[in-house]
Amino acid sequence: MREEPLSADEARIWHAWKSAGEAVMTRVVRDITAATGLSGPDFAVLTRLVDLGDGELRQQDLAEAIAWDKSRLSHQLTRMERRALVQRKPAGGKGVVVRITAAGKKTLTKARPAHARSIRRHLLTKLGRERPKTFLAICERLQSVEDEE
Amino acid sequence: MREEPLSADEARIWHAWKSAGEAVMTRVVRDITAATGLSGPDFAVLTRLVDLGDGELRQQDLAEAIAWDKSRLSHQLTRMERRALVQRKPAGGKGVVVRITAAGKKTLTKARPAHARSIRRHLLTKLGRERPKTFLAICERLQSVEDEE
DNA sequence: CAAGATTGAACCCTCAATCTTA
DNA sequence: TAAGATTGAGGGTTCAATCTTG
């Protein structure tokens, strides 16, 4: 693979991609936080608990579903428990069950419409009519791991 | 603006975009760090010092160029100074001048080819031949602030 | 005063080390 | 023992409060 400096065109693509990613993510998180006080990670945890587990999941399953390592999840849950968004209880067998609290459920209910609205506003409506297909294809391609050195 | 839950197609676009952004950024930063020990923010600071200021910039100008607030930059420079990547000196008039050190320059020289290589590998080559135009147009559009409520 | 910079606290993420217990 | 979870340290980001100095 070449190592020369990026051409002007290449640099422009890189910069546009990087900036667009940061801009959209920042705006969506800002909207959710403004509406509910939830952070991005808070929202990610609560949606999984409700959508995948009907309100509770074993901590290890949650980690798997959200694709975080154990440590990251443990730290996050500690902060969320402090704010009474979730609760941890020993599981039957080994491990821990994480459960959304009433307060967590209430907050999530407010956050979801704000989330959908924000994504439409900052991403979807900007794609126009024909581009979504191409855009989706590219994004799905970018996630894949490249073949080889 | 609508507030109903995202449709399956909408959710798929959102998820693909979010995941692609995280994946590409993570990989590029990992490559730079593996090659040089520099973090993403380290690299961002050093490139600006060299490209825009020939090795040194007033701290406020650096903050402007990199689009960070003063506090973020101050914290970052404190850590970088500790590792002898940059040096701070009082400026003529008010403020502070930030200067890249010899060690910083040497590390940056190693980082740049790794950076170009990584971006080609994780982003550019995956775009193929015809897509870059469309992709660039979309990304540049996404950065713009939407018109209105 | 006001521009320019620092600080501290709270949250977030990662890594390596350390429990805990079936 | 090994799966499951916690902890601590260090870097990163944000906000509000606080210097510092021309």
Short mmCIF file of C-alpha atoms (C1' of nucleotides) in Angstrom, two decimals:
data_model
loop_
_atom_site.label_atom_id
_atom_site.label_comp_id
_atom_site.label_asym_id
_atom_site.label_seq_id
_atom_site.Cartn_x
_atom_site.Cartn_y
_atom_site.Cartn_z
CA MET A 1 0.00 0.00 0.00
CA ARG A 2 1.29 3.48 -0.93
CA GLU A 3 2.67 5.78 1.70
CA GLU A 4 2.99 9.07 -0.13
CA PRO A 5 1.10 12.03 1.31
CA LEU A 6 -2.57 12.13 0.42
CA SER A 7 -3.44 14.04 -2.73
CA ALA A 8 -5.66 17.10 -2.39
CA ASP A 9 -8.67 15.06 -3.46
CA GLU A 10 -7.88 12.26 -1.05
CA ALA A 11 -7.33 14.65 1.82
CA ARG A 12 -10.59 16.37 1.04
CA ILE A 13 -12.52 13.11 1.23
CA TRP A 14 -10.85 12.17 4.49
CA HIS A 15 -11.51 15.51 6.04
CA ALA A 16 -15.13 15.64 4.89
CA TRP A 17 -15.79 12.17 6.25
CA LYS A 18 -14.14 12.85 9.58
CA SER A 19 -15.85 16.19 10.06
CA ALA A 20 -19.24 14.93 8.97
CA GLY A 21 -19.03 12.02 11.38
CA GLU A 22 -18.08 14.22 14.29
CA ALA A 23 -20.68 16.84 13.43
CA VAL A 24 -23.63 14.47 13.10
CA MET A 25 -22.77 12.48 16.20
CA THR A 26 -22.21 15.59 18.28
CA ARG A 27 -25.56 17.03 17.24
CA VAL A 28 -27.54 13.88 17.90
CA VAL A 29 -26.04 13.40 21.34
CA ARG A 30 -26.55 17.05 22.15
CA ASP A 31 -30.23 16.77 21.24
CA ILE A 32 -30.80 13.70 23.41
CA THR A 33 -28.97 15.23 26.33
CA ALA A 34 -30.86 18.48 26.02
CA ALA A 35 -34.18 16.65 25.99
CA THR A 36 -33.53 14.19 28.79
CA GLY A 37 -30.16 14.54 30.48
CA LEU A 38 -29.08 11.15 29.14
CA SER A 39 -25.62 10.77 27.64
CA GLY A 40 -25.02 8.73 24.52
CA PRO A 41 -23.79 5.71 26.50
CA ASP A 42 -26.74 5.99 28.90
CA PHE A 43 -29.13 5.87 25.97
CA ALA A 44 -27.33 2.93 24.39
CA VAL A 45 -27.61 0.88 27.57
CA LEU A 46 -31.24 1.67 28.28
CA THR A 47 -32.45 0.92 24.74
CA ARG A 48 -30.83 -2.51 24.83
CA LEU A 49 -32.30 -3.38 28.18
CA VAL A 50 -35.78 -2.60 26.93
CA ASP A 51 -35.56 -3.83 23.34
CA LEU A 52 -33.64 -7.02 23.92
CA GLY A 53 -34.52 -7.99 27.43
CA ASP A 54 -37.85 -6.42 28.23
CA GLY A 55 -36.20 -4.36 30.95
CA GLU A 56 -33.44 -6.60 32.18
CA LEU A 57 -30.44 -8.52 30.86
CA ARG A 58 -27.53 -10.42 32.29
CA GLN A 59 -24.56 -8.07 32.32
CA GLN A 60 -22.52 -10.30 30.05
CA ASP A 61 -25.34 -10.45 27.47
CA LEU A 62 -25.65 -6.70 27.59
CA ALA A 63 -21.92 -6.36 27.00
CA GLU A 64 -22.21 -8.65 24.00
CA ALA A 65 -25.24 -6.87 22.55
CA ILE A 66 -23.71 -3.43 22.87
CA ALA A 67 -20.24 -4.62 21.83
CA TRP A 68 -18.40 -3.17 24.81
CA ASP A 69 -15.81 -4.88 26.94
CA LYS A 70 -16.67 -5.83 30.51
CA SER A 71 -14.69 -3.05 32.06
CA ARG A 72 -16.30 -0.31 30.06
CA LEU A 73 -19.75 -1.61 30.84
CA SER A 74 -18.99 -2.02 34.52
CA HIS A 75 -17.79 1.57 34.83
CA GLN A 76 -20.81 2.82 32.91
CA LEU A 77 -23.27 0.86 35.02
CA THR A 78 -21.66 2.15 38.19
CA ARG A 79 -22.32 5.70 37.05
CA MET A 80 -25.86 4.87 35.92
CA GLU A 81 -26.67 3.09 39.15
CA ARG A 82 -25.55 6.15 41.05
CA ARG A 83 -28.15 8.12 39.13
CA ALA A 84 -30.80 5.45 39.62
CA LEU A 85 -31.24 4.68 35.92
CA VAL A 86 -30.48 0.99 36.40
CA GLN A 87 -30.08 -1.49 39.21
CA ARG A 88 -27.74 -4.49 39.55
CA LYS A 89 -28.78 -7.74 41.19
CA PRO A 90 -27.06 -11.11 41.53
CA ALA A 91 -28.19 -13.50 38.80
CA GLY A 92 -29.32 -17.05 39.30
CA GLY A 93 -26.16 -19.08 38.63
CA LYS A 94 -23.18 -16.81 38.09
CA GLY A 95 -22.98 -13.13 37.33
CA VAL A 96 -25.22 -10.13 37.54
CA VAL A 97 -28.56 -9.01 36.15
CA VAL A 98 -29.00 -5.39 35.11
CA ARG A 99 -32.48 -3.96 35.34
CA ILE A 100 -33.86 -0.63 34.17
CA THR A 101 -35.55 1.34 36.95
CA ALA A 102 -38.87 3.13 36.74
CA ALA A 103 -36.99 6.39 36.45
CA GLY A 104 -34.85 4.95 33.68
CA LYS A 105 -37.92 3.78 31.79
CA LYS A 106 -39.56 7.14 32.09
CA THR A 107 -36.50 8.96 30.83
CA LEU A 108 -36.04 6.56 27.94
CA THR A 109 -39.63 7.11 26.87
CA LYS A 110 -38.88 10.78 26.50
CA ALA A 111 -35.56 10.17 24.79
CA ARG A 112 -36.76 7.97 21.96
CA PRO A 113 -38.79 10.52 20.01
CA ALA A 114 -36.00 13.05 20.47
CA HIS A 115 -33.57 10.49 19.09
CA ALA A 116 -35.65 9.71 15.99
CA ARG A 117 -36.27 13.36 15.39
CA SER A 118 -32.62 14.24 15.70
CA ILE A 119 -31.48 11.53 13.32
CA ARG A 120 -33.98 12.64 10.71
CA ARG A 121 -32.91 16.20 11.12
CA HIS A 122 -29.16 15.77 11.09
CA LEU A 123 -28.76 12.80 8.78
CA LEU A 124 -31.75 11.39 6.94
CA THR A 125 -33.31 14.51 5.50
CA LYS A 126 -29.93 15.60 4.24
CA LEU A 127 -29.56 12.52 2.11
CA GLY A 128 -32.37 13.48 -0.21
CA ARG A 129 -34.17 10.97 -2.38
CA GLU A 130 -31.76 8.91 -4.42
CA ARG A 131 -28.62 8.99 -2.29
CA PRO A 132 -29.68 6.81 0.63
CA LYS A 133 -29.11 3.62 -1.38
CA THR A 134 -25.58 4.53 -2.37
CA PHE A 135 -24.83 5.92 1.06
CA LEU A 136 -25.98 2.78 2.83
CA ALA A 137 -23.96 0.59 0.50
CA ILE A 138 -20.81 2.59 1.17
CA CYS A 139 -21.26 2.63 4.94
CA GLU A 140 -21.85 -1.08 5.09
CA ARG A 141 -18.76 -1.63 3.03
CA LEU A 142 -16.63 0.56 5.28
CA GLN A 143 -17.39 -1.53 8.32
CA SER A 144 -15.89 -4.65 6.84
CA VAL A 145 -12.33 -5.48 7.69
CA GLU A 146 -10.00 -5.16 4.72
CA ASP A 147 -8.71 -8.35 3.15
CA GLU A 148 -5.06 -8.22 3.86
CA GLU A 149 -1.88 -6.34 4.20
CA MET B 1 -40.39 17.14 11.95
CA ARG B 2 -41.77 13.64 12.56
CA GLU B 3 -41.17 11.88 15.83
CA GLU B 4 -42.33 8.34 15.11
CA PRO B 5 -39.81 5.57 15.56
CA LEU B 6 -37.39 5.13 12.70
CA SER B 7 -38.49 2.69 10.01
CA ALA B 8 -36.36 -0.39 9.45
CA ASP B 9 -34.68 1.30 6.47
CA GLU B 10 -34.03 4.47 8.39
CA ALA B 11 -32.62 2.59 11.36
CA ARG B 12 -30.39 0.61 9.06
CA ILE B 13 -28.91 3.74 7.55
CA TRP B 14 -28.35 5.28 10.96
CA HIS B 15 -26.71 2.18 12.31
CA ALA B 16 -24.50 1.70 9.26
CA TRP B 17 -23.34 5.30 9.39
CA LYS B 18 -22.63 5.24 13.11
CA SER B 19 -20.80 1.93 12.99
CA ALA B 20 -18.81 2.82 9.91
CA GLY B 21 -17.70 6.09 11.46
CA GLU B 22 -16.59 4.42 14.67
CA ALA B 23 -14.88 1.56 12.86
CA VAL B 24 -12.86 3.69 10.46
CA MET B 25 -11.78 6.20 13.11
CA THR B 26 -10.83 3.48 15.55
CA ARG B 27 -8.70 1.73 12.97
CA VAL B 28 -6.89 4.83 11.80
CA VAL B 29 -6.06 5.92 15.33
CA ARG B 30 -4.96 2.42 16.24
CA ASP B 31 -2.57 2.37 13.27
CA ILE B 32 -1.00 5.71 14.15
CA THR B 33 -0.64 4.76 17.79
CA ALA B 34 0.88 1.40 16.92
CA ALA B 35 3.41 3.05 14.61
CA THR B 36 4.42 5.97 16.81
CA GLY B 37 2.77 6.05 20.22
CA LEU B 38 0.91 9.21 19.27
CA SER B 39 -2.78 9.50 20.11
CA GLY B 40 -5.24 11.06 17.66
CA PRO B 41 -5.21 14.42 19.47
CA ASP B 42 -1.40 14.37 19.65
CA PHE B 43 -1.24 13.92 15.90
CA ALA B 44 -3.80 16.65 15.28
CA VAL B 45 -1.81 19.16 17.31
CA LEU B 46 1.56 18.33 15.81
CA THR B 47 0.39 18.46 12.19
CA ARG B 48 -1.08 21.91 12.72
CA LEU B 49 2.07 23.25 14.32
CA VAL B 50 4.14 22.12 11.37
CA ASP B 51 1.75 22.77 8.50
CA LEU B 52 0.36 26.08 9.61
CA GLY B 53 3.13 27.58 11.68
CA ASP B 54 6.34 26.00 10.57
CA GLY B 55 6.76 24.47 14.00
CA GLU B 56 5.15 27.01 16.27
CA LEU B 57 1.85 28.82 16.73
CA ARG B 58 0.26 31.05 19.31
CA GLN B 59 -1.95 28.87 21.47
CA GLN B 60 -5.07 30.80 20.56
CA ASP B 61 -4.36 30.40 16.84
CA LEU B 62 -3.82 26.71 17.31
CA ALA B 63 -7.14 26.45 19.14
CA GLU B 64 -8.84 28.21 16.25
CA ALA B 65 -7.17 26.08 13.58
CA ILE B 66 -8.00 22.83 15.28
CA ALA B 67 -11.46 23.99 16.35
CA TRP B 68 -11.06 23.11 20.03
CA ASP B 69 -11.96 25.24 22.99
CA LYS B 70 -9.20 26.70 25.13
CA SER B 71 -9.69 24.31 27.95
CA ARG B 72 -9.43 21.20 25.87
CA LEU B 73 -6.30 22.47 24.21
CA SER B 74 -4.73 23.50 27.49
CA HIS B 75 -5.26 20.06 29.01
CA GLN B 76 -3.92 18.38 25.89
CA LEU B 77 -0.81 20.56 25.78
CA THR B 78 -0.11 19.88 29.42
CA ARG B 79 -0.02 16.16 28.70
CA MET B 80 2.05 16.64 25.55
CA GLU B 81 4.51 18.88 27.32
CA ARG B 82 4.95 16.22 29.97
CA ARG B 83 6.01 13.85 27.20
CA ALA B 84 8.24 16.45 25.59
CA LEU B 85 6.32 16.59 22.31
CA VAL B 86 5.77 20.34 22.56
CA GLN B 87 6.97 23.25 24.61
CA ARG B 88 5.13 26.37 25.80
CA LYS B 89 6.73 29.79 25.97
CA PRO B 90 5.34 33.24 26.74
CA ALA B 91 4.48 35.10 23.54
CA GLY B 92 5.46 38.63 22.72
CA GLY B 93 2.42 40.65 23.77
CA LYS B 94 -0.17 38.47 25.46
CA GLY B 95 -0.54 34.73 25.54
CA VAL B 96 1.56 31.71 24.86
CA VAL B 97 3.49 30.24 21.95
CA VAL B 98 3.43 26.49 21.42
CA ARG B 99 6.42 24.97 19.73
CA ILE B 100 7.04 21.44 18.51
CA THR B 101 10.18 19.87 19.98
CA ALA B 102 12.83 17.90 18.11
CA ALA B 103 11.35 14.71 19.52
CA GLY B 104 7.88 15.82 18.42
CA LYS B 105 9.14 16.51 14.92
CA LYS B 106 10.83 13.17 14.68
CA THR B 107 7.74 11.31 15.81
CA LEU B 108 5.51 13.23 13.43
CA THR B 109 7.77 12.34 10.52
CA LYS B 110 7.15 8.70 11.27
CA ALA B 111 3.45 9.19 11.82
CA ARG B 112 2.58 10.84 8.53
CA PRO B 113 3.19 7.91 6.20
CA ALA B 114 1.37 5.63 8.60
CA HIS B 115 -1.53 8.07 8.58
CA ALA B 116 -1.76 8.22 4.78
CA ARG B 117 -1.44 4.49 4.51
CA SER B 118 -4.12 3.86 7.08
CA ILE B 119 -6.61 6.21 5.47
CA ARG B 120 -6.08 4.58 2.10
CA ARG B 121 -6.53 1.20 3.63
CA HIS B 122 -9.56 1.81 5.77
CA LEU B 123 -11.40 4.39 3.74
CA LEU B 124 -10.20 5.32 0.27
CA THR B 125 -9.64 1.94 -1.30
CA LYS B 126 -13.05 0.83 -0.10
CA LEU B 127 -14.78 3.56 -2.04
CA GLY B 128 -13.88 2.08 -5.41
CA ARG B 129 -13.91 4.11 -8.59
CA GLU B 130 -17.15 5.97 -9.06
CA ARG B 131 -18.35 6.37 -5.48
CA PRO B 132 -15.87 8.93 -4.18
CA LYS B 133 -17.69 11.81 -5.92
CA THR B 134 -21.07 10.94 -4.43
CA PHE B 135 -19.54 10.16 -1.08
CA LEU B 136 -17.74 13.47 -0.88
CA ALA B 137 -20.86 15.37 -1.86
CA ILE B 138 -22.86 13.67 0.87
CA CYS B 139 -20.25 14.20 3.57
CA GLU B 140 -19.89 17.85 2.76
CA ARG B 141 -23.63 18.23 2.89
CA LEU B 142 -23.86 16.55 6.28
CA GLN B 143 -21.54 19.04 7.88
CA SER B 144 -23.81 21.97 7.11
CA VAL B 145 -26.19 23.11 9.80
CA GLU B 146 -29.81 22.44 8.91
CA ASP B 147 -31.99 25.36 7.97
CA GLU B 148 -34.48 25.56 10.73
CA GLU B 149 -36.69 23.95 13.27
"C1'" DC C 1 -11.78 45.61 32.01
"C1'" DA C 2 -11.23 41.78 28.79
"C1'" DA C 3 -8.46 38.59 26.24
"C1'" DG C 4 -5.95 34.46 27.01
"C1'" DA C 5 -5.02 30.61 29.68
"C1'" DT C 6 -5.42 27.34 33.64
"C1'" DT C 7 -7.81 24.46 36.91
"C1'" DG C 8 -10.95 21.04 39.02
"C1'" DA C 9 -14.68 18.11 38.77
"C1'" DA C 10 -17.47 14.87 36.37
"C1'" DC C 11 -18.03 11.94 32.80
"C1'" DC C 12 -15.96 8.66 29.39
"C1'" DC C 13 -12.73 4.90 27.56
"C1'" DT C 14 -8.86 1.45 27.77
"C1'" DC C 15 -5.66 -1.58 29.73
"C1'" DA C 16 -3.86 -4.49 33.08
"C1'" DA C 17 -4.43 -6.34 37.55
"C1'" DT C 18 -7.40 -8.22 40.85
"C1'" DC C 19 -11.23 -10.17 43.06
"C1'" DT C 20 -15.16 -13.66 43.49
"C1'" DT C 21 -17.39 -17.84 43.14
"C1'" DA C 22 -19.74 -21.85 40.60
"C1'" DT D 1 -9.73 -23.38 37.46
"C1'" DA D 2 -12.16 -20.20 34.62
"C1'" DA D 3 -16.05 -17.31 33.78
"C1'" DG D 4 -17.81 -12.97 35.24
"C1'" DA D 5 -17.13 -8.72 37.27
"C1'" DT D 6 -14.60 -4.86 39.64
"C1'" DT D 7 -10.89 -1.65 40.32
"C1'" DG D 8 -7.27 1.88 39.53
"C1'" DA D 9 -4.60 4.55 36.73
"C1'" DG D 10 -4.02 7.40 32.76
"C1'" DG D 11 -5.51 9.72 28.88
"C1'" DG D 12 -9.45 12.34 26.80
"C1'" DT D 13 -13.54 15.89 26.79
"C1'" DT D 14 -16.64 19.38 28.73
"C1'" DC D 15 -18.24 22.89 31.75
"C1'" DA D 16 -17.89 26.44 34.97
"C1'" DA D 17 -14.92 28.94 37.88
"C1'" DT D 18 -10.69 31.16 38.39
"C1'" DC D 19 -6.37 33.25 37.55
"C1'" DT D 20 -3.20 36.57 34.96
"C1'" DT D 21 -1.85 40.48 32.64
"C1'" DG D 22 -1.71 44.08 28.90
#
